[in-house]
Tab-separated table of C-alpha atoms in Angstrom:
chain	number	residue	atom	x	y	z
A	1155	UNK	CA	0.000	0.000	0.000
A	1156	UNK	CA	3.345	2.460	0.697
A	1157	UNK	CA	3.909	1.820	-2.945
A	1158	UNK	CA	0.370	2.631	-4.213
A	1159	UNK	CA	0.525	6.137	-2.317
A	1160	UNK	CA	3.968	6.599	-3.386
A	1161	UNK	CA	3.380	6.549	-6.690
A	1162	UNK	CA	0.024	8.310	-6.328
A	1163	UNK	CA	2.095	10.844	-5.149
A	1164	UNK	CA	4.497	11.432	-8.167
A	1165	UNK	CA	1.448	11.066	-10.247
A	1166	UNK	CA	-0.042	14.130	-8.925
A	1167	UNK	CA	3.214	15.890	-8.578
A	1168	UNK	CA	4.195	15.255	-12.325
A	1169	UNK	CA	1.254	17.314	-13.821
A	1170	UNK	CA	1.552	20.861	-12.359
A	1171	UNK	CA	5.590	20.412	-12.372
A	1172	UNK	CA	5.666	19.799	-15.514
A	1173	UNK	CA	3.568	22.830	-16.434
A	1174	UNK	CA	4.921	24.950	-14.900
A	1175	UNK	CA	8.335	23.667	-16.230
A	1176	UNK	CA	7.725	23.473	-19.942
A	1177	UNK	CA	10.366	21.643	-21.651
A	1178	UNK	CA	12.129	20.154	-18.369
A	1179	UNK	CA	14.717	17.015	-19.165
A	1180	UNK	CA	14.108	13.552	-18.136
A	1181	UNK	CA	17.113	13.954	-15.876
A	1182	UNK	CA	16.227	16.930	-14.357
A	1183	UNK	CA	12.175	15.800	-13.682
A	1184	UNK	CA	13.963	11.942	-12.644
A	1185	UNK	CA	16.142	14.058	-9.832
A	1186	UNK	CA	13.414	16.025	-8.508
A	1187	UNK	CA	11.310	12.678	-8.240
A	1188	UNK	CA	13.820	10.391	-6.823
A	1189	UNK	CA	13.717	8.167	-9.202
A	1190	UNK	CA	15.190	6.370	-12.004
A	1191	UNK	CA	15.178	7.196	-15.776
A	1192	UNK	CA	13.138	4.409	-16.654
A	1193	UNK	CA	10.696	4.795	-13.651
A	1194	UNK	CA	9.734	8.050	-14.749
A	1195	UNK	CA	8.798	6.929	-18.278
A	1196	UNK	CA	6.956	4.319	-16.749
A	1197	UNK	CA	4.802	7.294	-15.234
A	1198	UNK	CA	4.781	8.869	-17.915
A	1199	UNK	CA	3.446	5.926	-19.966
A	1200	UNK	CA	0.666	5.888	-17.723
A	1201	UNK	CA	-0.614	9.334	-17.405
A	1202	UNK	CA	-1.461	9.222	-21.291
A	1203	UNK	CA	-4.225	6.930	-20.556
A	1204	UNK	CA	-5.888	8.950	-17.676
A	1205	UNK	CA	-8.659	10.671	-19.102
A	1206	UNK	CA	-12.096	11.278	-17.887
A	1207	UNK	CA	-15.547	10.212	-19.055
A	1208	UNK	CA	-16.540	10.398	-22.396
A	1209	UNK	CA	-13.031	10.084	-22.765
A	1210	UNK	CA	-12.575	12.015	-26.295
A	1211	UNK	CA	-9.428	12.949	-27.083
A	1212	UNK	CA	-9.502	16.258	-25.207
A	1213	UNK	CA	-10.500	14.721	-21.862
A	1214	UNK	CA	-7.213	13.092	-21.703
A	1215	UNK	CA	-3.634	14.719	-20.046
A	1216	UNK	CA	-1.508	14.743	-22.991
A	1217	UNK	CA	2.319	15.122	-21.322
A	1218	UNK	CA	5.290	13.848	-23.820
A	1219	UNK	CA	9.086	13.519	-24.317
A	1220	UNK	CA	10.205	15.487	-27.546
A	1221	UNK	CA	14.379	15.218	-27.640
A	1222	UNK	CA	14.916	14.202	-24.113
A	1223	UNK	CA	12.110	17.488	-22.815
A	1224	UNK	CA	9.006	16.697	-21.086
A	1225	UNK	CA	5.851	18.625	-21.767
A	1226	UNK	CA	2.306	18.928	-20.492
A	1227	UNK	CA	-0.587	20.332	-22.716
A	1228	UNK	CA	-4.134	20.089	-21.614
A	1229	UNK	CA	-3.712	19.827	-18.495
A	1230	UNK	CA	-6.492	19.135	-16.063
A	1231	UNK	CA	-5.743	21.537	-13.059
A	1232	UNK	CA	-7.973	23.932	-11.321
A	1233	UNK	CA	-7.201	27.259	-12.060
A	1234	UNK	CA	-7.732	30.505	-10.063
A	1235	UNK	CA	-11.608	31.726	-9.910
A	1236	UNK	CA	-12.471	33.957	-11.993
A	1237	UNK	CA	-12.014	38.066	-11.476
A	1238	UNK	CA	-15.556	39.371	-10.910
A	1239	UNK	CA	-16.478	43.172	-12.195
A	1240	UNK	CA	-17.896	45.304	-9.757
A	1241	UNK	CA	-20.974	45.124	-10.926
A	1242	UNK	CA	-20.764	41.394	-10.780
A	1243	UNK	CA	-19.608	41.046	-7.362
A	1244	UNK	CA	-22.209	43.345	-6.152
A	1245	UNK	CA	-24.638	41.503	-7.801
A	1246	UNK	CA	-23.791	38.171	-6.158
A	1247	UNK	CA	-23.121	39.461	-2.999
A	1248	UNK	CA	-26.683	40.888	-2.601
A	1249	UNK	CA	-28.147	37.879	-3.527
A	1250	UNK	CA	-26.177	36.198	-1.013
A	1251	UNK	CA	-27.319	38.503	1.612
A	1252	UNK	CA	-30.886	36.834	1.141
A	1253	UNK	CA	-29.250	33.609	3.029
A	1254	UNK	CA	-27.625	35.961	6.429
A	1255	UNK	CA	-30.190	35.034	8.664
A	1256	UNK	CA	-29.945	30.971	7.981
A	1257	UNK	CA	-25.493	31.697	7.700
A	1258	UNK	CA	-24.753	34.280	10.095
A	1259	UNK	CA	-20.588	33.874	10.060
A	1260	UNK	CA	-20.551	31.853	7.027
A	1261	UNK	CA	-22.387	34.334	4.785
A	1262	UNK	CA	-19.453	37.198	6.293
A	1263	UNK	CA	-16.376	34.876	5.366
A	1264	UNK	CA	-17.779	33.829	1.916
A	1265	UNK	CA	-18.100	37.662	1.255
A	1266	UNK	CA	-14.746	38.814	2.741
A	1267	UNK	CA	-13.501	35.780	0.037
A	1268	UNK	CA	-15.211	37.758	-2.675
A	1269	UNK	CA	-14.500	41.088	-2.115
A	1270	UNK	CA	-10.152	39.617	-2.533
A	1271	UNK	CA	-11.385	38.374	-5.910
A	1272	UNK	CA	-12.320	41.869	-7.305
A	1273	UNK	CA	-9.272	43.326	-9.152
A	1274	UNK	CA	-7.874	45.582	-6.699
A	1275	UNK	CA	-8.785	49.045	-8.580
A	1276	UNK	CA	-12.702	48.046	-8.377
A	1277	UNK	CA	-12.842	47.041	-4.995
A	1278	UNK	CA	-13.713	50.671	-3.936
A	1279	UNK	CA	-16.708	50.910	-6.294
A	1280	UNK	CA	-17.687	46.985	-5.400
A	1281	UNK	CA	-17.655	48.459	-1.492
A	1282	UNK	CA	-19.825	51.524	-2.394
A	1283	UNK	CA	-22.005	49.496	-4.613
A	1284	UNK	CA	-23.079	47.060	-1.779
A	1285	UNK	CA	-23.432	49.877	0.432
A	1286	UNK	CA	-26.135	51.150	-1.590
A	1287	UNK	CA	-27.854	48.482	-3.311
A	1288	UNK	CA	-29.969	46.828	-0.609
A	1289	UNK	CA	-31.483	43.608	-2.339
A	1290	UNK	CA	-32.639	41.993	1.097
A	1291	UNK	CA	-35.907	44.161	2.414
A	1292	UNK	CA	-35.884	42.189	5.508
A	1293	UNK	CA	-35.439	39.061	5.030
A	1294	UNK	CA	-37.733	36.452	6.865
A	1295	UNK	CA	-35.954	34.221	9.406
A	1296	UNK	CA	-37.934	31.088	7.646
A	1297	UNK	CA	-35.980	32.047	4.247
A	1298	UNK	CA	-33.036	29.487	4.840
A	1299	UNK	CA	-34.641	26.592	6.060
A	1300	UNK	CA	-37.174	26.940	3.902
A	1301	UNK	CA	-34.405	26.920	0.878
A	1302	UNK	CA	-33.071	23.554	2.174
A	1303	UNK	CA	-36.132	22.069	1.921
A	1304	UNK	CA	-37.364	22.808	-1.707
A	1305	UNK	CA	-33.428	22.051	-2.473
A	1306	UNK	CA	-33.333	18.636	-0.528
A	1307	UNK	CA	-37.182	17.859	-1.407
A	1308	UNK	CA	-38.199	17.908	2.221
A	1309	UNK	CA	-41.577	18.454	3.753
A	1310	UNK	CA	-41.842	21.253	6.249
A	1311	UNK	CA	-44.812	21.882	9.027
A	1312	UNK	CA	-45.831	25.619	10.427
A	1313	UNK	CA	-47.986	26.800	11.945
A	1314	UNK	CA	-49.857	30.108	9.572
A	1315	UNK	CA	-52.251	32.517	11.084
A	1316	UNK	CA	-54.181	33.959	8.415
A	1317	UNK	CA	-56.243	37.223	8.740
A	1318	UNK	CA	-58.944	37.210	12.158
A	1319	UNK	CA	-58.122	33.650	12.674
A	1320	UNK	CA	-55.621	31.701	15.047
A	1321	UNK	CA	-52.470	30.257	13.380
A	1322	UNK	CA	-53.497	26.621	12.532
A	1323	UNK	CA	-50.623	23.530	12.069
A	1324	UNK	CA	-50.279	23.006	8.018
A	1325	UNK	CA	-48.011	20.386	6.575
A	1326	UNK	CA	-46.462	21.413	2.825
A	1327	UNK	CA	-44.317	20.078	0.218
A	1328	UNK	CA	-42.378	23.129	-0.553
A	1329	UNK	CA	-41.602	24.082	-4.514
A	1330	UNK	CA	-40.503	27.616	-4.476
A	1331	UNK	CA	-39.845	30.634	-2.999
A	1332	UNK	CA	-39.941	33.932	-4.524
A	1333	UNK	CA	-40.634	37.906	-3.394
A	1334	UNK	CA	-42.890	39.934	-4.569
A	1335	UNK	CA	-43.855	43.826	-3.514
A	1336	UNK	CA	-41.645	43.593	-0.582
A	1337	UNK	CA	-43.044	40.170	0.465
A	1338	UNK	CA	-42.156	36.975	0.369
A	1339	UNK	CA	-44.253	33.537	-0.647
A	1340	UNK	CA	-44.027	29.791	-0.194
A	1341	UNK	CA	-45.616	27.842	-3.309
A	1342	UNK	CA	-46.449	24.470	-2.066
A	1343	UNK	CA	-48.707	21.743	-1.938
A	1344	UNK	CA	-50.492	21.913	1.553
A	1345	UNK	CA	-51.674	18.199	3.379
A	1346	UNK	CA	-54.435	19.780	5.202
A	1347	UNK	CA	-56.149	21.659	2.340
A	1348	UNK	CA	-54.951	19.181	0.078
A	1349	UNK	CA	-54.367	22.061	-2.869
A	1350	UNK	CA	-51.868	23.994	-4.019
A	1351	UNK	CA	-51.529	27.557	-1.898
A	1352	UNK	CA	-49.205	30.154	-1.382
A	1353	UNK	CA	-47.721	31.200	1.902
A	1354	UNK	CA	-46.656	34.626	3.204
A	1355	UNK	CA	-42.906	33.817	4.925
A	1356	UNK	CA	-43.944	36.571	7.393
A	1357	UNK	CA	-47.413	34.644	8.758
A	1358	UNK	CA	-45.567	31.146	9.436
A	1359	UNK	CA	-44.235	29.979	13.030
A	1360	UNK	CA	-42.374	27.487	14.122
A	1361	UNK	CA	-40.971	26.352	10.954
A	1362	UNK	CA	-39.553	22.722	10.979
A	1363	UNK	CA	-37.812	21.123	7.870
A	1364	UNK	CA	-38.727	16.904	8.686
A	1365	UNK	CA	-37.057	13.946	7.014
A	1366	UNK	CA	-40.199	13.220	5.010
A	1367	UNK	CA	-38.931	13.214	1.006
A	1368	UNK	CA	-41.412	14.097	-1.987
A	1369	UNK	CA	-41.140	14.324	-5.660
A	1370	UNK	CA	-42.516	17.285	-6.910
A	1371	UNK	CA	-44.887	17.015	-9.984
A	1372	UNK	CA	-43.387	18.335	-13.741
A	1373	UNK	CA	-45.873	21.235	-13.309
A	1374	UNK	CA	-45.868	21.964	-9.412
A	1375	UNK	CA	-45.166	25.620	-9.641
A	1376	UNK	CA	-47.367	26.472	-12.766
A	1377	UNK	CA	-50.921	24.941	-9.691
A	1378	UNK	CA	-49.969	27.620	-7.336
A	1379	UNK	CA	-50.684	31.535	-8.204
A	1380	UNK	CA	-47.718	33.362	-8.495
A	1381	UNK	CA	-48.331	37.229	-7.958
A	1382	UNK	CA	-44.845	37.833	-10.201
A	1383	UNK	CA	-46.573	36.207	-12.829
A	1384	UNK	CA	-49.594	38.041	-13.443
A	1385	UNK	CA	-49.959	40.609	-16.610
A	1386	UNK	CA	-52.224	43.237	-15.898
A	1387	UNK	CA	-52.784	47.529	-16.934
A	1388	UNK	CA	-49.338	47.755	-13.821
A	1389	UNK	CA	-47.191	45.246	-15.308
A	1390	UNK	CA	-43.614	45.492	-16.424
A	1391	UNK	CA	-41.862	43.986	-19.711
A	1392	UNK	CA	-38.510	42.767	-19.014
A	1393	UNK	CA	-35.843	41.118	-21.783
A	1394	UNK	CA	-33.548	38.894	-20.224
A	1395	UNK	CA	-30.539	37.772	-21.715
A	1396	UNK	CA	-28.809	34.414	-22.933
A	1397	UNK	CA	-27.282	33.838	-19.954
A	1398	UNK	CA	-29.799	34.430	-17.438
A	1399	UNK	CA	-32.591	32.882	-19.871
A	1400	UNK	CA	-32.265	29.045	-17.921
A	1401	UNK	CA	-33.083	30.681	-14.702
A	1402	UNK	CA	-35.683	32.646	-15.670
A	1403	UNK	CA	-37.603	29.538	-17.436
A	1404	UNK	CA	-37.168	27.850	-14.788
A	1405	UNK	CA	-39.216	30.082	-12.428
A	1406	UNK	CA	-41.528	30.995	-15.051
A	1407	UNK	CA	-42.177	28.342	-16.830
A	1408	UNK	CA	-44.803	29.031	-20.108
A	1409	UNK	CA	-44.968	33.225	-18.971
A	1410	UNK	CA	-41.255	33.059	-20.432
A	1411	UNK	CA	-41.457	34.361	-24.353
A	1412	UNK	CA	-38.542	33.092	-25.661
A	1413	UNK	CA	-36.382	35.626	-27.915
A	1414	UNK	CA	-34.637	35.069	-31.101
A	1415	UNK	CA	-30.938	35.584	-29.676
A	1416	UNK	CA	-31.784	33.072	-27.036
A	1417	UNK	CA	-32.973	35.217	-24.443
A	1418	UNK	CA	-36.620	35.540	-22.677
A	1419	UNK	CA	-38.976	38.095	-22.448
A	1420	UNK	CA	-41.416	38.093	-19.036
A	1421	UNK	CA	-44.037	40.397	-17.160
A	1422	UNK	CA	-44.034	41.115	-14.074
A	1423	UNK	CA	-46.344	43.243	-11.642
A	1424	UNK	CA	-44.911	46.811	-11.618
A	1425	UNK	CA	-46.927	48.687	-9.050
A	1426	UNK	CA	-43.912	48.150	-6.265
A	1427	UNK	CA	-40.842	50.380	-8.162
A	1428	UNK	CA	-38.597	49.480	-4.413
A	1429	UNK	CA	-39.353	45.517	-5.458
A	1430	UNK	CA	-39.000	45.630	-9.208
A	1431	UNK	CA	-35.553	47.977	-8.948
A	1432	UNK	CA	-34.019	45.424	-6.793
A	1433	UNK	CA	-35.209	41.818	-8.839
A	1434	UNK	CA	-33.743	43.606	-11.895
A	1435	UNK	CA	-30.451	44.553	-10.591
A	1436	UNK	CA	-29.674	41.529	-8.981
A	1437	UNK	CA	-29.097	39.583	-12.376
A	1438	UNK	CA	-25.997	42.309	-12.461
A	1439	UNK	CA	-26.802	43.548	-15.804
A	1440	UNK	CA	-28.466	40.645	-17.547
A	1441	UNK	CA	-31.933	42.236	-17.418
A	1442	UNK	CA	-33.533	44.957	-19.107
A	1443	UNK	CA	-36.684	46.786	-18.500
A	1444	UNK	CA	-38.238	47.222	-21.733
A	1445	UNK	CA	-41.521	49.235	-20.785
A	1446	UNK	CA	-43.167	51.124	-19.633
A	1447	UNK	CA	-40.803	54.542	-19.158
A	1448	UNK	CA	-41.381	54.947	-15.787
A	1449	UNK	CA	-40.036	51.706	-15.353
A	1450	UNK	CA	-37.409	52.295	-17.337
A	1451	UNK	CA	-36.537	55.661	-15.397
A	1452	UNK	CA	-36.811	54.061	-11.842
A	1453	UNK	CA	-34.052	51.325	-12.957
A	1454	UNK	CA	-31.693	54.062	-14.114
A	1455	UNK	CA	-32.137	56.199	-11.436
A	1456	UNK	CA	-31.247	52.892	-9.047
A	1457	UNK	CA	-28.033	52.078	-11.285
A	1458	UNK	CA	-26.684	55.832	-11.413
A	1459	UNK	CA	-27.264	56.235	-7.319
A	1460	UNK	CA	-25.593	52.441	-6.663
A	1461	UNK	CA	-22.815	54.047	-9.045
A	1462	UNK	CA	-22.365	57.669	-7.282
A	1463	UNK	CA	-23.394	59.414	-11.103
């Protein structure tokens, strides 16, 4: 077993070595391995067949001798992550601010480790940008455990006082949460009323995620109203693009007019400009407000205040 880790070792030393030493000798890579000539060609031998699934020829390391050099290209390695823009970072890190009351500490480090990301000379704006955009309202303490549930597919009970009557013990497989004029909403389909309803976060108590699994039905979230779905005389057009397009299918479903450059085209109730400001500029820049103007006007005016213009 010594052997197996010894050489598991070299294996995993040879790769980044040799990148970063393009064109080092067999003697010289040997010597820095401890090892003979011919043992290191043995290695070598072997890493040309470690690929990974489908295995085409691109999924494989391809490291050769050419006149007594060793090279490395496609290499597998992780490289660094990738520098965020401002705008990007901002954007992320208000989203993430939606999770502080279920992370606490967790949510502070993860944001200290994107803030050393940003390219130094946008760190200032990324700073006054978060500062200013404030994408959380005030978040519900129910938001996080409420996310592990619809992620991990696990029933949750709570208790849910609704208007003039006592709060009453409802058991719900949970599909999706989402915020809507400064409120947010469980979709779910409730045991005791055995129907699809929608929650208010701030009318549930003592939220408890149980170990009871479910499979959620192809067409869960299109049974339950959605209040950012409806069109009506107040509602707002907004183009999304390419790269946000998956998410935005996702949450909604038909409603999402699909564009001919890939992107998707939604409505969305416009009569809360605090709400629709903040859901637009947290896809950082991958969402437009189309109409109407005042729409429109109330974005901008967000954008140029998170920016200082």
């Amino acid at each position: 077993m010594s052997n197996v880790h010894e050489r598991l070792r070299r294996l995993l030393f040879l790769v980044p070595y040799v990148s970063k030493h393009p064109g080092v000798t067999v003697e010289a890579l040997a010597k820095a391995l401890n090892i003979s000539r011919e043992d290191l060609l043995e290695e070598l031998d072997l890493l040309t067949c470690v690929g990974r699934p489908p295995f085409n020829p691109d999924d494989y390391i391809d490291i050769y001798v050419d006149n007594d050099r060793v090279y490395v290209d496609l290499d597998q390695r992780l490289f660094a992550p990738p520098r965020l823009t401002a705008g990007e970072a901002a954007a992320l890190a208000a989203a993430a601010e939606l999770l502080r009351p279920a992370t606490g500490d967790a949510l502070q480090s993860a944001l200290t480790k994107l803030e050393n990301i940003i390219p130094p000379a946008a760190r200032e704006r990324f700073r006054d940008m978060y500062r200013k955009i404030d994408a959380t309202g005030e978040a519900p303490l129910a938001l996080g455990p409420l996310t592990r549930a619809i992620l991990e597919r696990l029933e949750v009970t709570f208790g849910y006082a609704t208007p003039g009557r006592p709060a009453e013990s409802r058991r719900v497989r949970p599909y999706e949460l989402l915020s809507n004029r400064g409120q947010w909403y469980l979709q779910g389909f409730c045991h005791t009323r055995q129907d699809a309803r929608l929650f208010r976060l701030d009318r549930m108590e003592d939220l408890a995620v149980t170990t009871t699994a479910f499979l959620p039905p192809p067409d869960a979230r299109a049974d339950v109203p959605n209040p950012a779905r409806g069109a009506s005389e107040a509602s707002v057009r907004v183009r999304f693009s390419p790269i946000a397009a998956p998410y935005v299918k996702e949450r909604f479903g038909q409603d999402a007019r699909p564009l001919a450059d890939g992107g998707v085209e939604v409505r969305v109730a416009g009569d809360s400009e605090r709400w629709l400001t903040q859901w637009v500029l947290s896809f950082g820049g991958e969402a437009e407000v189309l109409e109407p103007a005042s729409a429109r006007a109330a974005v901008a005016r967000a954008v140029h205040a998170s920016i200082g213009s």
